[in-house]
CSV table of C-alpha atoms and ligand atoms in Angstrom, one decimal:
chain,number,residue,atom,x,y,z
A,1,MET,CA,-76.8,-56.4,134.9
A,2,ARG,CA,-80.1,-58.2,134.3
A,3,VAL,CA,-81.5,-60.2,137.3
A,4,HIS,CA,-84.4,-62.5,137.2
A,5,THR,CA,-85.7,-63.9,140.5
A,6,LEU,CA,-88.1,-66.8,140.0
A,7,GLY,CA,-90.4,-68.3,142.7
A,8,SER,CA,-91.1,-66.7,146.0
A,9,GLY,CA,-88.9,-66.3,149.0
A,10,ASP,CA,-85.1,-65.8,149.3
A,11,PRO,CA,-83.2,-67.9,146.7
A,12,GLU,CA,-80.3,-70.1,147.9
A,13,PHE,CA,-79.0,-70.6,144.4
A,14,ALA,CA,-78.0,-68.4,141.5
A,15,VAL,CA,-76.9,-69.1,137.9
A,16,VAL,CA,-74.6,-66.4,136.4
A,17,ALA,CA,-73.9,-65.8,132.8
A,18,CYS,CA,-71.7,-63.3,130.8
A,19,LEU,CA,-69.1,-62.2,133.3
A,20,HIS,CA,-67.4,-62.1,129.9
A,21,GLY,CA,-69.6,-60.2,127.4
A,22,ASP,CA,-68.4,-62.3,124.4
A,23,GLU,CA,-69.3,-65.7,126.0
A,24,LEU,CA,-73.0,-65.9,125.2
A,25,CYS,CA,-73.6,-69.6,125.9
A,26,GLY,CA,-74.8,-68.9,129.5
A,27,LYS,CA,-77.1,-66.1,128.4
A,28,ASN,CA,-78.6,-68.3,125.7
A,29,ALA,CA,-79.1,-71.1,128.2
A,30,ILE,CA,-80.8,-68.8,130.7
A,31,GLU,CA,-83.1,-67.4,128.0
A,32,ARG,CA,-84.0,-70.9,126.8
A,33,PHE,CA,-84.7,-71.9,130.4
A,34,LEU,CA,-86.9,-68.9,130.9
A,35,ALA,CA,-88.8,-69.5,127.7
A,36,ALA,CA,-89.4,-73.1,128.7
A,37,GLU,CA,-91.4,-71.8,131.7
A,38,PHE,CA,-90.4,-74.6,134.1
A,39,PRO,CA,-92.4,-74.5,137.3
A,40,VAL,CA,-89.8,-73.7,140.0
A,41,LYS,CA,-90.2,-75.5,143.4
A,42,LYS,CA,-87.7,-73.3,145.2
A,43,PRO,CA,-86.7,-69.7,144.5
A,44,LEU,CA,-83.9,-69.1,142.1
A,45,LYS,CA,-81.8,-66.1,140.9
A,46,LEU,CA,-80.6,-65.8,137.3
A,47,VAL,CA,-78.0,-63.1,136.5
A,48,ILE,CA,-76.8,-61.9,133.2
A,49,ALA,CA,-73.8,-59.8,134.4
A,50,ASN,CA,-72.0,-57.6,131.8
A,51,GLU,CA,-74.8,-56.3,129.6
A,52,GLU,CA,-72.7,-53.4,128.4
A,53,ALA,CA,-70.0,-55.7,127.2
A,54,ILE,CA,-72.6,-58.0,125.5
A,55,GLU,CA,-73.9,-55.0,123.7
A,56,GLU,CA,-70.4,-54.1,122.4
A,57,GLY,CA,-69.7,-57.7,121.5
A,58,GLU,CA,-66.6,-57.5,123.8
A,59,ARG,CA,-65.2,-59.5,126.6
A,60,PHE,CA,-65.3,-56.4,128.8
A,61,ILE,CA,-65.5,-52.6,128.6
A,62,ASP,CA,-62.7,-51.4,131.0
A,63,GLU,CA,-61.2,-54.6,132.5
A,64,ASP,CA,-61.8,-58.3,132.9
A,65,LEU,CA,-64.8,-58.5,135.3
A,66,ASN,CA,-63.8,-62.0,136.5
A,67,ARG,CA,-60.5,-60.4,137.7
A,68,ALA,CA,-62.2,-57.4,139.3
A,69,PHE,CA,-63.8,-59.0,142.3
A,70,PRO,CA,-64.5,-57.9,145.0
A,71,GLY,CA,-64.8,-54.5,143.1
A,72,HIS,CA,-65.6,-51.1,144.3
A,73,GLU,CA,-69.0,-49.4,144.4
A,74,ASN,CA,-67.8,-46.0,143.2
A,75,ALA,CA,-64.9,-47.0,141.0
A,76,ALA,CA,-64.2,-45.3,137.7
A,77,SER,CA,-64.0,-48.6,135.8
A,78,HIS,CA,-67.3,-50.2,134.7
A,79,GLU,CA,-66.2,-53.7,135.7
A,80,ASP,CA,-64.8,-52.6,139.0
A,81,ARG,CA,-68.2,-51.1,139.9
A,82,LEU,CA,-70.1,-54.1,138.4
A,83,ALA,CA,-68.0,-56.6,140.3
A,84,ALA,CA,-69.3,-55.0,143.6
A,85,ALA,CA,-72.9,-55.0,142.3
A,86,VAL,CA,-72.6,-58.7,141.2
A,87,LEU,CA,-71.3,-59.8,144.6
A,88,ASP,CA,-74.1,-57.9,146.3
A,89,GLU,CA,-76.7,-59.8,144.2
A,90,LEU,CA,-75.0,-63.1,145.0
A,91,ASP,CA,-74.4,-62.6,148.7
A,92,GLY,CA,-74.9,-65.9,150.6
A,93,LEU,CA,-76.0,-67.8,147.5
A,94,GLN,CA,-74.5,-70.9,145.9
A,95,VAL,CA,-73.5,-70.1,142.4
A,96,LEU,CA,-73.2,-71.8,139.0
A,97,ASP,CA,-71.1,-69.5,136.8
A,98,LEU,CA,-71.2,-70.2,133.0
A,99,HIS,CA,-68.4,-69.5,130.6
A,100,ALA,CA,-67.0,-70.5,127.2
A,101,THR,CA,-63.4,-71.1,126.0
A,102,VAL,CA,-61.4,-71.1,122.8
A,103,SER,CA,-59.5,-74.2,123.8
A,104,PHE,CA,-61.7,-77.1,124.4
A,105,PRO,CA,-65.1,-78.2,123.0
A,106,GLU,CA,-66.3,-80.4,125.9
A,107,PRO,CA,-67.7,-78.9,129.1
A,108,PHE,CA,-65.8,-79.1,132.4
A,109,VAL,CA,-66.0,-77.4,135.8
A,110,PHE,CA,-63.6,-75.2,137.9
A,111,TYR,CA,-63.6,-75.0,141.7
A,112,HIS,CA,-61.4,-73.4,144.3
A,113,ARG,CA,-61.6,-75.5,147.5
A,114,LEU,CA,-63.2,-78.9,148.0
A,115,THR,CA,-65.7,-78.3,150.8
A,116,PRO,CA,-68.8,-80.5,151.3
A,117,ARG,CA,-70.8,-77.8,149.5
A,118,THR,CA,-68.4,-77.6,146.6
A,119,ARG,CA,-68.4,-81.3,146.2
A,120,GLN,CA,-72.2,-81.2,145.9
A,121,LEU,CA,-72.0,-78.4,143.4
A,122,LEU,CA,-69.5,-80.3,141.3
A,123,GLN,CA,-71.7,-83.4,141.3
A,124,ALA,CA,-74.8,-81.4,140.4
A,125,THR,CA,-73.2,-80.2,137.2
A,126,GLY,CA,-73.4,-83.8,135.9
A,127,LEU,CA,-69.9,-83.2,134.2
A,128,SER,CA,-67.1,-85.7,134.0
A,129,ARG,CA,-64.1,-83.4,134.5
A,130,ALA,CA,-63.4,-80.9,137.3
A,131,VAL,CA,-60.4,-78.7,137.8
A,132,ASN,CA,-59.1,-77.1,141.0
A,133,ILE,CA,-58.0,-73.6,139.8
A,134,SER,CA,-57.0,-72.2,143.2
A,135,HIS,CA,-53.4,-71.9,142.1
A,136,VAL,CA,-54.5,-69.1,139.7
A,137,GLY,CA,-56.6,-67.3,142.2
A,138,GLY,CA,-59.1,-64.5,141.6
A,139,GLY,CA,-62.4,-65.1,139.8
A,140,LEU,CA,-66.0,-65.0,141.1
A,141,ILE,CA,-65.8,-68.5,142.5
A,142,ASN,CA,-63.0,-67.3,144.8
A,143,HIS,CA,-65.5,-64.9,146.4
A,144,VAL,CA,-68.7,-66.9,146.6
A,145,ASP,CA,-69.7,-70.6,147.2
A,146,GLY,CA,-69.7,-71.6,143.6
A,147,VAL,CA,-68.3,-73.5,140.6
A,148,ALA,CA,-67.6,-72.2,137.1
A,149,VAL,CA,-68.4,-74.3,134.1
A,150,GLU,CA,-66.5,-73.9,130.8
A,151,CYS,CA,-69.3,-74.9,128.4
A,152,GLY,CA,-67.4,-75.4,125.2
A,153,LEU,CA,-66.1,-73.3,122.3
A,154,LYS,CA,-67.0,-69.6,122.3
A,155,GLY,CA,-69.7,-68.8,119.8
A,156,SER,CA,-70.6,-72.5,119.1
A,157,GLU,CA,-74.1,-73.8,119.3
A,158,GLU,CA,-72.8,-76.8,121.2
A,159,ALA,CA,-71.6,-74.5,124.0
A,160,SER,CA,-75.1,-73.1,124.4
A,161,ASP,CA,-76.5,-76.6,124.4
A,162,HIS,CA,-74.0,-77.7,127.0
A,163,ALA,CA,-74.7,-74.6,129.1
A,164,TYR,CA,-78.5,-75.4,129.0
A,165,ASP,CA,-77.9,-79.1,129.9
A,166,VAL,CA,-75.7,-78.2,132.8
A,167,LEU,CA,-78.1,-75.6,134.0
A,168,VAL,CA,-81.1,-77.9,133.9
A,169,ASN,CA,-79.1,-80.8,135.5
A,170,PHE,CA,-77.9,-78.5,138.2
A,171,LEU,CA,-81.4,-77.1,139.1
A,172,ALA,CA,-83.0,-80.6,139.0
A,173,SER,CA,-80.2,-81.9,141.3
A,174,TYR,CA,-81.1,-79.4,143.9
A,175,GLY,CA,-84.9,-80.0,143.5
A,176,ILE,CA,-85.5,-76.5,142.1
A,177,ILE,CA,-87.2,-78.0,139.0
A,178,ASP,CA,-88.5,-81.4,138.1
A,179,HIS,CA,-86.4,-82.9,135.4
A,180,GLU,CA,-84.2,-86.0,135.0
A,181,HIS,CA,-80.6,-85.4,136.1
A,182,VAL,CA,-77.4,-87.2,136.9
A,183,GLY,CA,-75.0,-86.7,139.9
A,184,SER,CA,-71.5,-87.2,138.5
A,185,ASP,CA,-68.3,-88.3,139.9
A,186,PRO,CA,-65.9,-86.2,137.9
A,187,ASP,CA,-62.2,-86.9,137.2
A,188,VAL,CA,-60.4,-84.2,139.1
A,189,TYR,CA,-57.3,-82.2,138.1
A,190,ARG,CA,-55.4,-79.5,139.9
A,191,VAL,CA,-53.7,-76.6,138.1
A,192,THR,CA,-50.2,-76.4,139.4
A,193,GLU,CA,-48.5,-74.0,136.9
A,194,VAL,CA,-49.3,-71.0,134.8
A,195,VAL,CA,-47.5,-71.5,131.4
A,196,PRO,CA,-46.4,-68.1,130.0
A,197,GLY,CA,-45.8,-67.4,126.3
A,198,ALA,CA,-47.2,-65.1,123.6
A,199,GLY,CA,-47.8,-66.2,120.1
A,200,TYR,CA,-47.1,-69.9,120.5
A,201,GLU,CA,-48.8,-72.7,118.7
A,202,PHE,CA,-50.1,-75.2,121.1
A,203,LEU,CA,-49.5,-78.8,119.8
A,204,GLY,CA,-51.3,-80.9,122.4
A,205,VAL,CA,-54.9,-81.6,123.4
A,206,ASN,CA,-56.4,-80.4,126.6
A,207,PHE,CA,-56.8,-83.1,129.3
A,208,GLU,CA,-54.5,-85.4,127.3
A,209,GLU,CA,-51.2,-86.0,129.2
A,210,VAL,CA,-48.0,-84.4,127.9
A,211,GLU,CA,-45.1,-86.6,128.7
A,212,ALA,CA,-41.7,-85.5,130.1
A,213,GLY,CA,-39.5,-84.4,127.2
A,214,GLU,CA,-42.4,-83.8,124.8
A,215,VAL,CA,-42.6,-80.6,122.8
A,216,TYR,CA,-46.0,-79.1,123.4
A,217,ALA,CA,-45.7,-75.6,121.9
A,218,THR,CA,-43.7,-73.9,119.2
A,219,LYS,CA,-43.0,-70.4,118.0
A,220,GLU,CA,-40.8,-69.3,115.1
A,221,GLY,CA,-37.5,-67.9,116.3
A,222,GLU,CA,-38.0,-69.2,119.9
A,223,PRO,CA,-36.9,-72.4,121.6
A,224,GLU,CA,-39.6,-75.0,121.6
A,225,LYS,CA,-41.6,-75.5,124.9
A,226,VAL,CA,-40.6,-78.9,126.3
A,227,ALA,CA,-42.3,-80.5,129.3
A,228,ASP,CA,-39.8,-81.1,132.1
A,229,GLN,CA,-42.3,-83.2,133.8
A,230,PRO,CA,-45.6,-84.8,132.7
A,231,PHE,CA,-48.7,-82.7,133.0
A,232,PHE,CA,-52.2,-82.3,131.7
A,233,PRO,CA,-52.9,-79.2,129.7
A,234,VAL,CA,-55.9,-77.1,130.8
A,235,LEU,CA,-57.2,-74.1,128.8
A,236,MET,CA,-54.1,-74.3,126.6
A,237,SER,CA,-54.6,-72.9,123.2
A,238,THR,CA,-53.0,-71.1,120.3
A,239,GLY,CA,-53.9,-67.4,120.7
A,240,GLY,CA,-56.4,-67.9,123.6
A,241,TYR,CA,-54.5,-65.5,125.8
A,242,ASP,CA,-52.2,-62.6,125.1
A,243,HIS,CA,-49.3,-63.7,127.4
A,244,LEU,CA,-50.1,-67.3,128.3
A,245,ILE,CA,-50.2,-70.6,126.5
A,246,GLY,CA,-52.5,-71.8,129.3
A,247,PHE,CA,-52.2,-73.9,132.5
A,248,ALA,CA,-50.5,-77.2,133.5
A,249,ALA,CA,-52.4,-79.5,135.8
A,250,GLN,CA,-51.9,-82.8,137.6
A,251,HIS,CA,-54.5,-85.5,137.8
A,252,LEU,CA,-55.8,-86.1,141.4
A,253,GLY,CA,-58.3,-88.9,140.8
A,254,MET,CA,-62.1,-89.3,140.9
A,255,LEU,CA,-64.0,-86.8,143.1
A,256,SER,CA,-65.2,-89.7,145.3
A,257,SER,CA,-61.6,-90.6,146.1
A,258,LEU,CA,-60.7,-87.1,147.3
A,259,GLU,CA,-60.8,-85.8,150.9
A,260,ASP,CA,-62.5,-82.5,151.7
A,261,GLN,CA,-60.1,-79.6,152.1
A,262,PRO,CA,-60.4,-77.9,155.4
A,263,ASP,CA,-61.5,-74.2,155.6
A,264,GLU,CA,-58.7,-71.7,155.5
A,265,ASP,CA,-58.6,-69.0,158.2
B,301,ZN,ZN1,-65.3,-66.5,130.7
C-alpha cells in the first residue's frame, strides 16, 4: 500500500485507488493530481491500495480485497491482511474510492446508506447517477463513511480522465483545493436483485429500463433470461463476472427528492 498525506494536521478525507489491482484509473488520477502540485488548503490522504496486485497486473493476489473487509492483521491471505491495514489508514476519514468496470463507459457512484454525510459525498462527486448497493453488502464503503465511483471502462483513457475529474471536483467541493466544481443532484437507483448466470450475453444497456417480458440475456442451450418485472440494469455485462450477469435496480428519483435513511443500530 502506498499512502501520501498532503498538508499538515490530521486529514478528514481520503481518496482510495486500486482496491482492485487491474483498475488503474484511480492510480492514474492520483498520480496526475500529485504531479499538478495543487496547493492543498486542508490535509488529505491518498491511498493506492493493492500495489502487489498492480505489479502482477491482476485484480488481486489471493482474494478480492473489496470483499475482504474488515480483514485480519495476521491472516495468511495477502488481501485479508491488506484489508485490515487499509481500514486502519482510513479510520475516521470520509472516503472517495475509485474503480473501473467492464460494463459501462460513463461514471456513476455507489453508496450504502443515505446519511447527511453520504448525501454530501454524492453531491461532491459531481456525477449524475448514484446507486444504493446495500442489497449486495460488503465492500469498503460498508466499513467507512464513503462512496465508490465506477469511473468507466477498465483500461480506457476516458476512465482515467473521469477519475481525475471526479477527484478534483470532490476535493474542490470540500475546499481542499481551489478549483471550479459542481455539486450534483444525481438520479438515484437502488439495487434490489443479484442476477446470477455464467456465460450469458447481456443484450441491454446499463441504466436503460428493461421492460417486463423483455429478453435481456441469452446463452446457447439455456432458456433466455426474461424480465418478470421492469428493472434498470447496473453493472450488467457479458463476461464481467464468473457467476453473475450483474444487478437489477429500481429507480428512486433525484437525490434531492429522497429522505435520509436513519442510522441502523
Ligand atoms: Zn473495482
